[in-house]
Coordinates of C-alpha atoms in Angstrom, one line a residue:
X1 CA 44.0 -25.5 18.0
X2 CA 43.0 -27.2 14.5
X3 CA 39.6 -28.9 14.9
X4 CA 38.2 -31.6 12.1
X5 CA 34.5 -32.2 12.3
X6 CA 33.3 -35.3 10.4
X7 CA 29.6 -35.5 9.3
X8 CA 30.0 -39.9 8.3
X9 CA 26.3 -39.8 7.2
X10 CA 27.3 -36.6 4.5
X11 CA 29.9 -38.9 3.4
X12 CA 28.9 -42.0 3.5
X13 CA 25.1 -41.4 2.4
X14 CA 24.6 -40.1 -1.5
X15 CA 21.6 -38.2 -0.7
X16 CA 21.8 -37.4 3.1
X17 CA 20.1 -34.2 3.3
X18 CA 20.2 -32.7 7.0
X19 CA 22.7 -31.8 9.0
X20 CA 23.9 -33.9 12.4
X21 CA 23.1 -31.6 15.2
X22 CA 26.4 -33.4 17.2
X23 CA 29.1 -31.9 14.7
X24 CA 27.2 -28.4 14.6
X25 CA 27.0 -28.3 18.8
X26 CA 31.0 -29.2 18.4
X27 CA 31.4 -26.4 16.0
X28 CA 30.0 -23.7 18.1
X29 CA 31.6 -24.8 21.1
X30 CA 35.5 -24.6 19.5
X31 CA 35.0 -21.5 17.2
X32 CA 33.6 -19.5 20.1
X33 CA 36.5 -20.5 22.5
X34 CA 38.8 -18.8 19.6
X35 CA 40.0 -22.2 17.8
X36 CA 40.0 -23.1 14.0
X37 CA 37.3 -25.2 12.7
X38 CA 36.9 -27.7 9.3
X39 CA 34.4 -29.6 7.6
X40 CA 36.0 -32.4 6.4
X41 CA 34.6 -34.4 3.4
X42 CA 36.8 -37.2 3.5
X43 CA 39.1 -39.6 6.3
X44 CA 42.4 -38.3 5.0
X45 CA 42.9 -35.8 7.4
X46 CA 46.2 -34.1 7.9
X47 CA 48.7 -34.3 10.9
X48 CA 48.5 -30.6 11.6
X49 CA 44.7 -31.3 13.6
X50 CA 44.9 -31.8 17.0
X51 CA 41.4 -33.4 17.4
X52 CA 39.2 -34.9 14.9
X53 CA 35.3 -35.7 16.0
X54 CA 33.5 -38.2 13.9
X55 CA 29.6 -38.6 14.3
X56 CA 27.2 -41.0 12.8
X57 CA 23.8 -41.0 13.4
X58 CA 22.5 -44.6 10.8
X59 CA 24.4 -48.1 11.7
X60 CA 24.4 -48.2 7.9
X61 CA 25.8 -45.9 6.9
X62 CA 29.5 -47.1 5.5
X63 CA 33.1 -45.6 7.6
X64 CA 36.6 -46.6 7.1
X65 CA 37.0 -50.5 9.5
X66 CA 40.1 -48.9 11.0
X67 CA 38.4 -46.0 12.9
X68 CA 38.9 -45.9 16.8
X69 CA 38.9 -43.5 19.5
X70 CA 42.3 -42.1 20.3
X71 CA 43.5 -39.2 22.3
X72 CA 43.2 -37.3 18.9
X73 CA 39.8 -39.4 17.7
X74 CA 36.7 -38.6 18.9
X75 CA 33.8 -41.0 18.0
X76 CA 30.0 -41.1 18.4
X77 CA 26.5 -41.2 17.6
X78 CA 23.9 -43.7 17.1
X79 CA 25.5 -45.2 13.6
X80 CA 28.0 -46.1 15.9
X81 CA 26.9 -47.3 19.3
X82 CA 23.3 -47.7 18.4
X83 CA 21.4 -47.6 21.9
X84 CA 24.6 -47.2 23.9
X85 CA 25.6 -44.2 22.6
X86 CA 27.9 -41.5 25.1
X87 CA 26.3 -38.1 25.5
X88 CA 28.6 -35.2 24.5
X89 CA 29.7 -33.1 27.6
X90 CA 27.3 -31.0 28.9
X91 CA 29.4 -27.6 27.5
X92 CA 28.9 -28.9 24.2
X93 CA 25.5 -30.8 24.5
X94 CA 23.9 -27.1 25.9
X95 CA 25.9 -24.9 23.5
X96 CA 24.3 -22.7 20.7
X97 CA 24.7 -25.2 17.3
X98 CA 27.2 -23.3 14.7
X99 CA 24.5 -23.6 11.9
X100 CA 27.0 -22.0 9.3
X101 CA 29.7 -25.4 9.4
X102 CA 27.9 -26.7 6.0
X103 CA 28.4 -23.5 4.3
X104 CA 31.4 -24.0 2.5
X105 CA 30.3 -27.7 1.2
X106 CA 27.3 -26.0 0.1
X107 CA 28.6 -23.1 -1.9
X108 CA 30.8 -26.0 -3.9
X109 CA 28.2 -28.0 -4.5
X110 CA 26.6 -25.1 -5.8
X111 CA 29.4 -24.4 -7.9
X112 CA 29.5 -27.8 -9.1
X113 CA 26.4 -28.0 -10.0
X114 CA 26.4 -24.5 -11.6
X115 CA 29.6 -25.3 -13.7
X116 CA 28.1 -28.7 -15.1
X117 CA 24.8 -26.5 -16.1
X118 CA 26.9 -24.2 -18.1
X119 CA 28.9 -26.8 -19.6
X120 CA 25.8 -28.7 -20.6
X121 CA 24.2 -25.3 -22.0
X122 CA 21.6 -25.2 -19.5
X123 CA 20.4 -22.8 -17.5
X124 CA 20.7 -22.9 -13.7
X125 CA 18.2 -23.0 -11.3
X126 CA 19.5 -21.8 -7.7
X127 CA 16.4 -21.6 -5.6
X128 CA 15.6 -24.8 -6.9
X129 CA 19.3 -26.0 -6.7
X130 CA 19.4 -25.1 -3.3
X131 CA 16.2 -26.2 -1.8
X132 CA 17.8 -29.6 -0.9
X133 CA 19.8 -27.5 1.3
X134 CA 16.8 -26.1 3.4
X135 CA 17.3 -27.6 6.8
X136 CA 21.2 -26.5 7.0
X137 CA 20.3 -22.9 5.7
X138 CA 16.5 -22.3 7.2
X139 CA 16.3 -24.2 10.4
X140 CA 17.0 -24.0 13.9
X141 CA 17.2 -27.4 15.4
X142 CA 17.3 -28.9 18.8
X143 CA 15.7 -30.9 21.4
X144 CA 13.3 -29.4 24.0
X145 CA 12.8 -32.7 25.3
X146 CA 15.0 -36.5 25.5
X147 CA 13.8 -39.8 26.1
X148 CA 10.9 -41.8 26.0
X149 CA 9.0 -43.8 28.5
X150 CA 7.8 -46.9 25.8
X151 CA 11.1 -48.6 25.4
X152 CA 10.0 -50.5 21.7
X153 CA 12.8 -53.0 21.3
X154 CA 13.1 -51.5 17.8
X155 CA 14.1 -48.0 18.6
X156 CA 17.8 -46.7 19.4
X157 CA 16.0 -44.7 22.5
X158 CA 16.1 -47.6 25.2
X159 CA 19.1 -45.3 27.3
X160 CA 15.6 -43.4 29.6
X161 CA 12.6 -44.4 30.5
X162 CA 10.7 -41.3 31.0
X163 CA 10.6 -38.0 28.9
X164 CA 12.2 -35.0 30.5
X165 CA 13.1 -31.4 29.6
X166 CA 16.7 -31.2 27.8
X167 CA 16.9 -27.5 26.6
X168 CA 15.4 -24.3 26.7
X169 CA 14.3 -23.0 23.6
X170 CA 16.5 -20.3 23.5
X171 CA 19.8 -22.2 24.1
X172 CA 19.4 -23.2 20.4
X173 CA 17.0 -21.0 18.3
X174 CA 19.0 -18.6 16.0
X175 CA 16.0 -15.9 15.2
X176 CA 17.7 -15.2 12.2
X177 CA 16.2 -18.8 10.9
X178 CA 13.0 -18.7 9.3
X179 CA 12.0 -22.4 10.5
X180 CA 12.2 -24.5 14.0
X181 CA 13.3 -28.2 13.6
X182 CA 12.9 -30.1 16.8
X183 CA 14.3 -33.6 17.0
X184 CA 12.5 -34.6 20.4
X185 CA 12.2 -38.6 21.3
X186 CA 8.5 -38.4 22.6
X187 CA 7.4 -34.8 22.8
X188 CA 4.4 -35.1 24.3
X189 CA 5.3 -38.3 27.1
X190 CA 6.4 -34.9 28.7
X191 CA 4.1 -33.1 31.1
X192 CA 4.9 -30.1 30.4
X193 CA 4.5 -30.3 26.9
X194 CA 1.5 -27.8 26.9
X195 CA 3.9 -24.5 27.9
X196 CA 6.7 -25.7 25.8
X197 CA 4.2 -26.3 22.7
X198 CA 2.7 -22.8 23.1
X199 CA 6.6 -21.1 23.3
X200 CA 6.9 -22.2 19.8
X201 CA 3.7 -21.1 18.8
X202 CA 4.3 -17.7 20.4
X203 CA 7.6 -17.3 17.8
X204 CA 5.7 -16.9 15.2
X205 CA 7.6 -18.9 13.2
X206 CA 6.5 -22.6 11.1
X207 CA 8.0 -25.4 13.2
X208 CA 8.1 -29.3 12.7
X209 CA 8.7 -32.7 14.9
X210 CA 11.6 -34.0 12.7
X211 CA 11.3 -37.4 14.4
X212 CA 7.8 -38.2 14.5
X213 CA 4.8 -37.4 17.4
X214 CA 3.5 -40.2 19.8
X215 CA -0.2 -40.3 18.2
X216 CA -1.4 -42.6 21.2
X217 CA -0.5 -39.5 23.6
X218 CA -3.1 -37.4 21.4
X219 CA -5.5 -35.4 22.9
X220 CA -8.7 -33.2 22.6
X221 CA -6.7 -30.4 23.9
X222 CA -3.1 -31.5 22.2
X223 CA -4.8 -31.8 18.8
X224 CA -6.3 -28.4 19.0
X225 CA -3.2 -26.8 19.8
X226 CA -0.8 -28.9 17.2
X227 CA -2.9 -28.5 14.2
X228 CA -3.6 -24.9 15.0
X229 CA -0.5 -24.0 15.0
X230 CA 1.8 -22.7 11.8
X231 CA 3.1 -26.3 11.1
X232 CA 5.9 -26.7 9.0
X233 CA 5.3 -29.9 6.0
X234 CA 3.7 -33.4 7.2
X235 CA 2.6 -33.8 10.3
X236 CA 4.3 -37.1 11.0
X237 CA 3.3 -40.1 13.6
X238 CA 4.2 -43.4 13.7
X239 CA 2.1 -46.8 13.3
X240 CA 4.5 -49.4 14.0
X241 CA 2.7 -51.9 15.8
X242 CA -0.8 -53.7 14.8
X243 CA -1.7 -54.4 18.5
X244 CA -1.8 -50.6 18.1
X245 CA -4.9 -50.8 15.2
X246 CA -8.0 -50.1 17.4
X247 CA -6.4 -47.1 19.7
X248 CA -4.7 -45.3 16.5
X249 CA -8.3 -45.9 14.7
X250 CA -9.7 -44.0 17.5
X251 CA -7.2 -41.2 17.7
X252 CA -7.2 -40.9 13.8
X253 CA -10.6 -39.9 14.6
X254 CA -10.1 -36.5 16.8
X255 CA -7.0 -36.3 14.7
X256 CA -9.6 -35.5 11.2
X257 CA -11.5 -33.8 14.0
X258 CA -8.9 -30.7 13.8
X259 CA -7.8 -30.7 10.7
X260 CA -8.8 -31.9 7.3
X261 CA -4.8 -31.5 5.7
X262 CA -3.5 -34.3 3.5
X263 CA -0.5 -33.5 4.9
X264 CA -0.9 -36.7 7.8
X265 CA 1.6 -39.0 7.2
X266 CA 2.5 -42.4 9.2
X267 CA 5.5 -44.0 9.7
X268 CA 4.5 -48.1 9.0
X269 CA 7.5 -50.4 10.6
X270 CA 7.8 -53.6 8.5
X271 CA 10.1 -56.3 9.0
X272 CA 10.4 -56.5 13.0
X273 CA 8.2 -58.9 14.3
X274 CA 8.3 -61.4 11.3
X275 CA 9.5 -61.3 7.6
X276 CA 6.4 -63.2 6.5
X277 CA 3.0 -63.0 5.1
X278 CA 1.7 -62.1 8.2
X279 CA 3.8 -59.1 8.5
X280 CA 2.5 -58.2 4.7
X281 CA -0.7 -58.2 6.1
X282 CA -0.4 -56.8 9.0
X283 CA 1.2 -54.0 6.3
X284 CA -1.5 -53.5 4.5
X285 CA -4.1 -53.6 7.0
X286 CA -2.5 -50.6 8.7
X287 CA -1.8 -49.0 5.3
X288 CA -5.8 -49.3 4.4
X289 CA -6.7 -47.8 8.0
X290 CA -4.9 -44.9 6.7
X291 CA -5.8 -44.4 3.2
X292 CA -9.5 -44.4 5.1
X293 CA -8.2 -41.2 7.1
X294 CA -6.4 -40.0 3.7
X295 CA -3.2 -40.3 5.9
X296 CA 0.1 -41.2 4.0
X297 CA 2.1 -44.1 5.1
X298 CA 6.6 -44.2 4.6
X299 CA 7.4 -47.9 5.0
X300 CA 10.2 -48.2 7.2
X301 CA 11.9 -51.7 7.0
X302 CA 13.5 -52.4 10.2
X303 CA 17.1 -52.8 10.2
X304 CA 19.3 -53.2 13.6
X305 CA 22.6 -52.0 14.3
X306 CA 24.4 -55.2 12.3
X307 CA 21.3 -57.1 10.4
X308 CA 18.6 -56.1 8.0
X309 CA 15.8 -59.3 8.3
X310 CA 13.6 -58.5 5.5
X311 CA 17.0 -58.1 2.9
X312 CA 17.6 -62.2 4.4
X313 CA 13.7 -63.1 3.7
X314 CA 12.1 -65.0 0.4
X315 CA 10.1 -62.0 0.5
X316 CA 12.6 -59.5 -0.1
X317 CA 11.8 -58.1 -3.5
X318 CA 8.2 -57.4 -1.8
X319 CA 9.1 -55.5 0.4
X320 CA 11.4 -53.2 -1.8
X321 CA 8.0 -52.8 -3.7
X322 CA 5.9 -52.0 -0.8
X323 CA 8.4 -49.2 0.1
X324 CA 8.3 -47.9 -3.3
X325 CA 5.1 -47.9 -3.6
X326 CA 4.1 -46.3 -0.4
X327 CA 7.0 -44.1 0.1
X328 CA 6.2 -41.9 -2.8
X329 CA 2.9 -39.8 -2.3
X330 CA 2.5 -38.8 -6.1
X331 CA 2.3 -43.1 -6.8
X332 CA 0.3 -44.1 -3.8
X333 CA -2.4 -41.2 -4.0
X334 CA -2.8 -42.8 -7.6
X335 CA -1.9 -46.0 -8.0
X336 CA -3.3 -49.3 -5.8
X337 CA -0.1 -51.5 -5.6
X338 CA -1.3 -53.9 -8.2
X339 CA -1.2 -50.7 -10.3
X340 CA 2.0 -50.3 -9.5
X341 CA 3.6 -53.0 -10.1
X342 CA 2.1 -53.3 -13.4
X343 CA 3.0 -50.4 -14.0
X344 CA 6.7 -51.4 -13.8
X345 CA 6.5 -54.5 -15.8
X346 CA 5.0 -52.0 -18.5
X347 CA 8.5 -50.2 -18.5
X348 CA 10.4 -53.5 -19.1
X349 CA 12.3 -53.6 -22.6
X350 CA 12.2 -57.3 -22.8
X351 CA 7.9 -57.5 -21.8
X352 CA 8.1 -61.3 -21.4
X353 CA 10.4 -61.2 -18.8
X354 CA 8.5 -60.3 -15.2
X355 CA 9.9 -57.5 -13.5
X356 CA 11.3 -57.6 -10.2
X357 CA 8.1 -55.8 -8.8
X358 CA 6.0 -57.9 -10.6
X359 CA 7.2 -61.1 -10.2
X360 CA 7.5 -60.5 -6.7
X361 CA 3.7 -59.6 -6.2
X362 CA 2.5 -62.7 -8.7
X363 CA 4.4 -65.5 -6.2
X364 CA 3.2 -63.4 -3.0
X365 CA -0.3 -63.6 -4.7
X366 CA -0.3 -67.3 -5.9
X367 CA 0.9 -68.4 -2.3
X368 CA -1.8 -66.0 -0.4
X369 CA -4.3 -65.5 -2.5
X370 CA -7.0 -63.8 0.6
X371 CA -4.2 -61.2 1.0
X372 CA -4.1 -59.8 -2.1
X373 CA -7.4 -60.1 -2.9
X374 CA -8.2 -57.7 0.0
X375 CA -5.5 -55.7 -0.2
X376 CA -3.7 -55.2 -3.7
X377 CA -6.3 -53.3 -5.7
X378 CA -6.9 -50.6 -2.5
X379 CA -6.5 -47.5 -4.0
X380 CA -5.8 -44.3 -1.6
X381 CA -8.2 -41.7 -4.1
X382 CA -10.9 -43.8 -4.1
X383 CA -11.7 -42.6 -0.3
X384 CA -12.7 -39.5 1.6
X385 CA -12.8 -38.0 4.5
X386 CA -16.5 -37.9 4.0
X387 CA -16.6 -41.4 5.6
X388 CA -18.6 -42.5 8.6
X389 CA -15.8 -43.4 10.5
X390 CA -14.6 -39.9 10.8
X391 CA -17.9 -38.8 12.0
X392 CA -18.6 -41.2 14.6

């Protein structure tokens, strides 16, 4: 049989940059059972495939209105169903991930880029070319864990309410693959997370939590053995409710107790609760807690599966700032967000016109004037981890 395999976020998403572990598990199962695989790029597939699988991870990411499942058809993922997305049969789910189904788009895209380089008279750079490609080339990815007990209306993981083992290690680690990827829900909601943390340590190889580690769950004993361990990039967490302030301040605390690594970075959910002041402040306040730890925040403005809030909000053009700001390390570890935005307006052609940024700050700043003054001229650099919170 002819089988179609449809990455919509690749597609749809200008610079998506990982591969969707659905389409690679759907690979592997029809190429070992003898049938003849394609990446497709595009929705204009050809008669001559007898099944076409179409997965979708964000719910914004654009695809063609007149998609539906048919006999031929296969759709899923989380861009499509959200929450209620169908699991993939068990053969598939369990089955070695083909991490060679990108390699053909890749090579073009090399190509591409190599011809324009020529053409331009420049000379090209693969290794840095093709470091955008690193987690289809270097990774082995997979779950060693689903679900999550904590059920935040926010999250697309409301379909278990307890965190369970999914896979063995082995069922999706290619030892070939320099790297580990895993893409668990709640790693360490799971009581056995001690034996399956120290099976990735004992491979020797760098390994990451794509998705982001539970830092309430943290531990003397968990802390020890995470930052001990040959960590690939940020270690990544999640701060996405205020309530949360006082218990993360404390586990920030055993967090600098184990490692001193700049390399601590924070999810920060805006736009959920409210698309207000408040929820500026309450911003900011968690974004202060962790410049204090010299943690990095990555705004992350909610959006459901059909509605964005803070793109409907007065305060919309703020909040494009505070991403901007926050979501790239060389600004923030420089710049307080003041800084920032002046530094925009200084980039303006036409000087006596405000710039979005800017002009967004000055009306949040006239309106709440305590806010900003607490909270606009913070600048990241000017702590340490020489404080006395990190020694208490």
């Amino acid at each position: 049989m002819k089988i179609g395999i449809i990455d919509a976020d690749l597609i749809g998403r200008k610079k998506h940059r990982f591969p969707n572990l659905a389409c690679e598990k759907i690979s592997g199962y029809w190429k070992d059972n003898g049938h003849d695989v394609h990446l497709l790029l595009d929705y204009n597939w050809t008669d001559d495939f007898d099944h076409i699988y179409i997965s979708k991870v964000f719910t914004d990411t654009p695809s063609p209105d007149w998609l539906k499942e048919t006999k031929k058809v296969h759709i899923g993922g989380t861009g499509f169903f959200f929450d209620k997305a169908p699991n993939l049969p068990a053969k598939i789910e369990h089955h070695m991930p083909d991490y060679h189904l990108y390699d053909v788009w890749i090579n073009e895209e090399m190509q591409k880029a190599e011809a324009e380089a020529t053409e331009k008279g420049e000379k090209f750079n693969k290794a840095r070319f093709m470091s955008q490609f690193k987690e289809y080339t270097d990774y082995s990815i997979g779950f060693l864990t689903r679900g999550c007990f904590r059920k935040c209306k926010f999250c697309v993981n409301q379909k278990y309410d307890h965190v369970f083992s999914h896979s063995p290690l082995k069922e999706f680690h290619d030892p070939s693959r320099k790297k580990i990827c895993l893409l668990d829900d709640n790693f360490f909601g799971f009581g056995k997370w001690q034996d399956s943390l120290q099976e990735l340590i004992d491979t020797g190889k760098p390994f990451k939590f794509k998705q982001g580690l539970d830092e309430r769950l943290l531990t003397e004993k968990k802390c020890e053995m995470l930052f001990g361990a040959s960590y690939d990039g940020d270690y990544t967490f999640a701060f996405d409710n205020i309530d949360d302030y006082d218990d993360i301040h404390e586990k920030l605390k055993i967090i600098r107790k184990y490692t001193k690594s700049r390399c601590v970075k924070f999810y920060v959910l805006v736009g959920f609760e409210s698309t207000d002041a408040a929820d500026i402040e309450n911003a900011f306040k968690r974004i202060e807690l962790l410049m204090r730890y010299q943690c990095l925040p990555y705004i992350m403005r909610y959006q459901n599966k059909n509605h964005s809030p803070w793109k409907d909000s007065k305060l919309k053009n703020l909040y494009i700032a505070l991403a901007r700001w926050g979501n790239q390390p060389s600004i923030f570890k420089k710049m307080s967000f003041r800084q920032f935005c002046e530094a925009n307006q200084a980039l303006r052609k036409t000087p006596d016109k405000l710039c979005s940024s800017m002009q967004a700050m000055t009306e949040f700043e006239k309106e709440n004037p305590t806010i900003a003054e607490t909270y606009f001229d913070l600048r990241y650099d000017n702590y340490t981890l020489d404080t006395k919170d990190t020694k208490e």
